[in-house]
Amino acid sequence: MAVTIGVACEHAAGERRVALTPETAKKLVAAGARVRVEQGLGRFARFTDQAYVEAGAEVVQGDALVDADVVLCVQPPPATSIAAMKAGTVLVGALQPQADEARGAAIREAGVVAFPLERLPRTTRAQAMDILSSQAGMAGYKAVLIAAQLAPRFFPMLTTAAGTIRPTKVLIVGAGVAGLQAVATARRLGAQVECFDVRPETREQIESLGGRFLDLGVSAAGEGGYARQLTDEERALQQQRLAEHLKGIDVIVCTAAVPGRPAPKIISAAMVAGMKPGSVVVDLAAETGGNCELTERGQTIETGNGVVVAGPVDLASQGALHASEMFARNLYNFVSLLLRDGTLAFDWDDELLAKTVWPERATG
Ligand code: NAD
């Protein structure tokens, strides 16, 4: 029997993205699957029910997950909804099973085969399925636009009859996927862009996007292409050099992260106090605690010396249409690994499946 793929409306507050677009629905139907989506699924991301119907999906009122063999989601469904799934249902999305006890228990107890895509190994082959990368790109882009909106200045240099305007000096903290997109976006807006990271290989990437690598003399490359946590001495050195430098910076966009840990604190309250009035800090790391000591999750505050500190969350959701297109393609590419002639087949020798599945499978 053909596999049934179900997609329900997202539940999390502020979530505008969808896990299935008409484009990926069409591809899954072509691969032999039956696709069922809840009415209004794409309303916030601007995909109409009609577009899903034209793609070959069935649009239903109410529960689209009944009898689904595969459930696709952006954020995890409520634990009650997972508990109602039949044993063996495949659940794919940004699931974070360990972040919520009830959710983890529901997955285990219902016998759901969960693939939290944030666990996907970051190999070359996995790039087309990498939701962390695709969504970080949108977050980095939007963070710069928010900074430009909050800053009381132009980003580019302007020569006008009313005099010359000097370009805005933007510093991007962290040159991962979001940080590099932020460098590119700030450059496109005409700012003078600097960026630093503790991974030395980022120098070339920053420069190739027209940014300047800010060398703070700290290198902390860790495993798997990620950064490791800094030692106390390294952190002190980074702080000291940065504090002086920030006095000449107009806009900071923070994107630094260390996997599995709270965001590293890089911009102290004292550093912000040393910045010029009208400066702006946009902290994309707000969801995991923030890179700036003053960041308040989801808030925009103004300090006593006139510096605005914003901690936006759900940034990828702000670009819901393109973010969904990318997210849904990531999911489609992953689900394709599980489909053979329209039915489910698991190749547990494939590390992309074996390392992503949760709970982890017993080996040996
Ligand atoms: P991330 O979100 O974990 O971190 C963002 C950046 O913060 C990283 O560049 C990190 O080095 C930096 N950082 C951490 N601590 C810092 C500190 N104290 N000061 C300054 N910067 C600090 O990273 P990410 O964007 O998810 O990706 C990081 C790496 O993974 C990159 O090398 C990227 O090329 C690689 N990657 C590989 C694949 C793949 O091959 N499938 C996919 C995505 C990313």
mmCIF file of N, CA, C and O and ligand atoms in Angstrom, residues 122-124 127 130 133 174-177 196-199 225-227 230 238 255-259 264 266, ligand 1:
data_model
loop_
_atom_site.group_PDB
_atom_site.id
_atom_site.type_symbol
_atom_site.label_atom_id
_atom_site.label_comp_id
_atom_site.label_asym_id
_atom_site.label_seq_id
_atom_site.Cartn_x
_atom_site.Cartn_y
_atom_site.Cartn_z
ATOM 1 N N ARG A 122 26.575 16.478 9.775
ATOM 2 C CA ARG A 122 26.764 17.558 8.795
ATOM 3 C C ARG A 122 27.838 17.174 7.782
ATOM 4 O O ARG A 122 28.907 17.759 7.722
ATOM 5 N N THR A 123 27.500 16.153 6.969
ATOM 6 C CA THR A 123 28.415 15.706 5.927
ATOM 7 C C THR A 123 28.017 16.379 4.616
ATOM 8 O O THR A 123 26.936 16.977 4.522
ATOM 9 N N THR A 124 28.856 16.238 3.625
ATOM 10 C CA THR A 124 28.579 16.848 2.320
ATOM 11 C C THR A 124 27.253 16.321 1.761
ATOM 12 O O THR A 124 26.425 17.066 1.267
ATOM 13 N N GLN A 127 24.037 17.905 3.116
ATOM 14 C CA GLN A 127 23.798 19.352 2.970
ATOM 15 C C GLN A 127 22.400 19.678 2.460
ATOM 16 O O GLN A 127 21.774 20.630 2.905
ATOM 17 N N ASP A 130 19.865 19.717 5.317
ATOM 18 C CA ASP A 130 20.321 20.373 6.544
ATOM 19 C C ASP A 130 19.436 21.572 6.908
ATOM 20 O O ASP A 130 19.635 22.687 6.423
ATOM 21 N N SER A 133 21.205 24.722 8.487
ATOM 22 C CA SER A 133 21.831 25.664 7.547
ATOM 23 C C SER A 133 20.786 26.489 6.816
ATOM 24 O O SER A 133 20.900 27.713 6.726
ATOM 25 N N GLY A 174 30.676 35.954 14.848
ATOM 26 C CA GLY A 174 30.423 34.562 14.467
ATOM 27 C C GLY A 174 30.212 34.462 12.965
ATOM 28 O O GLY A 174 29.406 35.201 12.397
ATOM 29 N N ALA A 175 30.955 33.563 12.314
ATOM 30 C CA ALA A 175 30.873 33.438 10.854
ATOM 31 C C ALA A 175 30.442 32.034 10.450
ATOM 32 O O ALA A 175 31.032 31.405 9.577
ATOM 33 N N GLY A 176 29.389 31.529 11.103
ATOM 34 C CA GLY A 176 28.768 30.280 10.667
ATOM 35 C C GLY A 176 27.845 30.607 9.507
ATOM 36 O O GLY A 176 28.026 31.623 8.822
ATOM 37 N N VAL A 177 26.848 29.773 9.294
ATOM 38 C CA VAL A 177 25.951 29.983 8.156
ATOM 39 C C VAL A 177 25.200 31.320 8.296
ATOM 40 O O VAL A 177 25.134 32.117 7.359
ATOM 41 N N PHE A 196 34.241 38.461 13.016
ATOM 42 C CA PHE A 196 35.255 37.579 13.594
ATOM 43 C C PHE A 196 34.614 36.287 14.050
ATOM 44 O O PHE A 196 33.424 36.206 14.309
ATOM 45 N N ASP A 197 35.457 35.282 14.134
ATOM 46 C CA ASP A 197 35.033 33.953 14.555
ATOM 47 C C ASP A 197 36.250 33.311 15.180
ATOM 48 O O ASP A 197 37.381 33.740 14.936
ATOM 49 N N VAL A 198 36.024 32.296 15.998
ATOM 50 C CA VAL A 198 37.156 31.610 16.614
ATOM 51 C C VAL A 198 37.703 30.505 15.710
ATOM 52 O O VAL A 198 38.737 29.919 16.011
ATOM 53 N N ARG A 199 36.988 30.208 14.612
ATOM 54 C CA ARG A 199 37.510 29.217 13.666
ATOM 55 C C ARG A 199 38.301 29.969 12.586
ATOM 56 O O ARG A 199 37.719 30.787 11.858
ATOM 57 N N GLY A 225 33.944 20.562 12.470
ATOM 58 C CA GLY A 225 33.786 21.866 11.815
ATOM 59 C C GLY A 225 33.153 22.912 12.713
ATOM 60 O O GLY A 225 32.908 24.028 12.294
ATOM 61 N N TYR A 226 32.885 22.575 13.982
ATOM 62 C CA TYR A 226 32.281 23.530 14.918
ATOM 63 C C TYR A 226 33.354 24.168 15.801
ATOM 64 O O TYR A 226 34.484 23.721 15.860
ATOM 65 N N ALA A 227 32.910 25.204 16.544
ATOM 66 C CA ALA A 227 33.802 25.823 17.519
ATOM 67 C C ALA A 227 33.729 25.039 18.820
ATOM 68 O O ALA A 227 32.744 24.381 19.099
ATOM 69 N N LEU A 230 35.518 28.473 24.655
ATOM 70 C CA LEU A 230 36.814 29.087 24.938
ATOM 71 C C LEU A 230 37.230 28.807 26.378
ATOM 72 O O LEU A 230 36.393 28.651 27.260
ATOM 73 N N GLN A 238 39.885 37.724 24.239
ATOM 74 C CA GLN A 238 38.896 38.139 23.239
ATOM 75 C C GLN A 238 38.130 39.367 23.736
ATOM 76 O O GLN A 238 37.937 40.340 23.011
ATOM 77 N N THR A 255 25.878 36.233 16.147
ATOM 78 C CA THR A 255 25.402 34.929 15.632
ATOM 79 C C THR A 255 26.207 33.762 16.199
ATOM 80 O O THR A 255 26.115 32.655 15.694
ATOM 81 N N ALA A 256 27.027 33.999 17.236
ATOM 82 C CA ALA A 256 27.945 32.937 17.692
ATOM 83 C C ALA A 256 27.216 31.868 18.492
ATOM 84 O O ALA A 256 26.347 32.167 19.304
ATOM 85 N N ALA A 257 27.597 30.617 18.243
ATOM 86 C CA ALA A 257 26.978 29.491 18.955
ATOM 87 C C ALA A 257 27.980 28.360 19.100
ATOM 88 O O ALA A 257 28.905 28.225 18.290
ATOM 89 N N VAL A 258 27.798 27.563 20.132
ATOM 90 C CA VAL A 258 28.581 26.342 20.320
ATOM 91 C C VAL A 258 27.546 25.229 20.506
ATOM 92 O O VAL A 258 26.697 25.331 21.393
ATOM 93 N N PRO A 259 27.580 24.187 19.631
ATOM 94 C CA PRO A 259 26.527 23.174 19.677
ATOM 95 C C PRO A 259 26.325 22.577 21.074
ATOM 96 O O PRO A 259 27.280 22.281 21.774
ATOM 97 N N PRO A 264 27.670 31.589 23.725
ATOM 98 C CA PRO A 264 28.767 32.212 24.484
ATOM 99 C C PRO A 264 28.491 33.695 24.712
ATOM 100 O O PRO A 264 28.020 34.382 23.809
ATOM 101 N N ILE A 266 29.664 37.188 24.763
ATOM 102 C CA ILE A 266 30.808 37.840 24.130
ATOM 103 C C ILE A 266 30.768 39.356 24.329
ATOM 104 O O ILE A 266 31.777 40.001 24.562
HETATM 105 P P1 NAD B 1 26.891 27.475 14.785
HETATM 106 O O1 NAD B 1 25.538 28.059 14.610
HETATM 107 O O2 NAD B 1 27.091 26.329 15.715
HETATM 108 O O3 NAD B 1 27.879 28.660 15.264
HETATM 109 C C1 NAD B 1 27.954 29.909 14.602
HETATM 110 C C2 NAD B 1 29.394 30.394 14.609
HETATM 111 O O4 NAD B 1 29.762 30.878 15.911
HETATM 112 C C3 NAD B 1 30.425 29.342 14.241
HETATM 113 O O5 NAD B 1 31.093 29.743 13.069
HETATM 114 C C4 NAD B 1 31.348 29.302 15.463
HETATM 115 O O6 NAD B 1 32.694 29.061 15.099
HETATM 116 C C5 NAD B 1 31.166 30.687 16.035
HETATM 117 N N1 NAD B 1 31.588 30.855 17.439
HETATM 118 C C6 NAD B 1 31.404 30.018 18.482
HETATM 119 N N2 NAD B 1 31.953 30.545 19.621
HETATM 120 C C7 NAD B 1 32.460 31.757 19.283
HETATM 121 C C8 NAD B 1 33.129 32.783 20.010
HETATM 122 N N3 NAD B 1 33.385 32.665 21.311
HETATM 123 N N4 NAD B 1 33.519 33.890 19.333
HETATM 124 C C9 NAD B 1 33.268 34.021 18.008
HETATM 125 N N5 NAD B 1 32.632 33.091 17.262
HETATM 126 C C10 NAD B 1 32.236 31.959 17.891
HETATM 127 O O7 NAD B 1 27.530 27.075 13.419
HETATM 128 P P2 NAD B 1 26.859 26.741 12.016
HETATM 129 O O8 NAD B 1 26.558 27.998 11.326
HETATM 130 O O9 NAD B 1 25.753 25.807 12.231
HETATM 131 O O10 NAD B 1 28.041 25.996 11.240
HETATM 132 C C11 NAD B 1 29.353 25.957 11.695
HETATM 133 C C12 NAD B 1 30.229 25.062 10.823
HETATM 134 O O11 NAD B 1 29.568 23.911 10.320
HETATM 135 C C13 NAD B 1 30.775 25.730 9.601
HETATM 136 O O12 NAD B 1 32.082 25.267 9.418
HETATM 137 C C14 NAD B 1 29.963 25.254 8.489
HETATM 138 O O13 NAD B 1 30.650 25.334 7.255
HETATM 139 C C15 NAD B 1 29.788 23.846 8.921
HETATM 140 N N6 NAD B 1 28.607 23.298 8.265
HETATM 141 C C16 NAD B 1 28.727 22.139 7.542
HETATM 142 C C17 NAD B 1 27.601 21.645 6.894
HETATM 143 C C18 NAD B 1 27.651 20.396 6.074
HETATM 144 O O14 NAD B 1 28.706 20.052 5.598
HETATM 145 N N7 NAD B 1 26.531 19.691 5.923
HETATM 146 C C19 NAD B 1 26.393 22.279 7.010
HETATM 147 C C20 NAD B 1 26.330 23.437 7.760
HETATM 148 C C21 NAD B 1 27.448 23.929 8.393
#
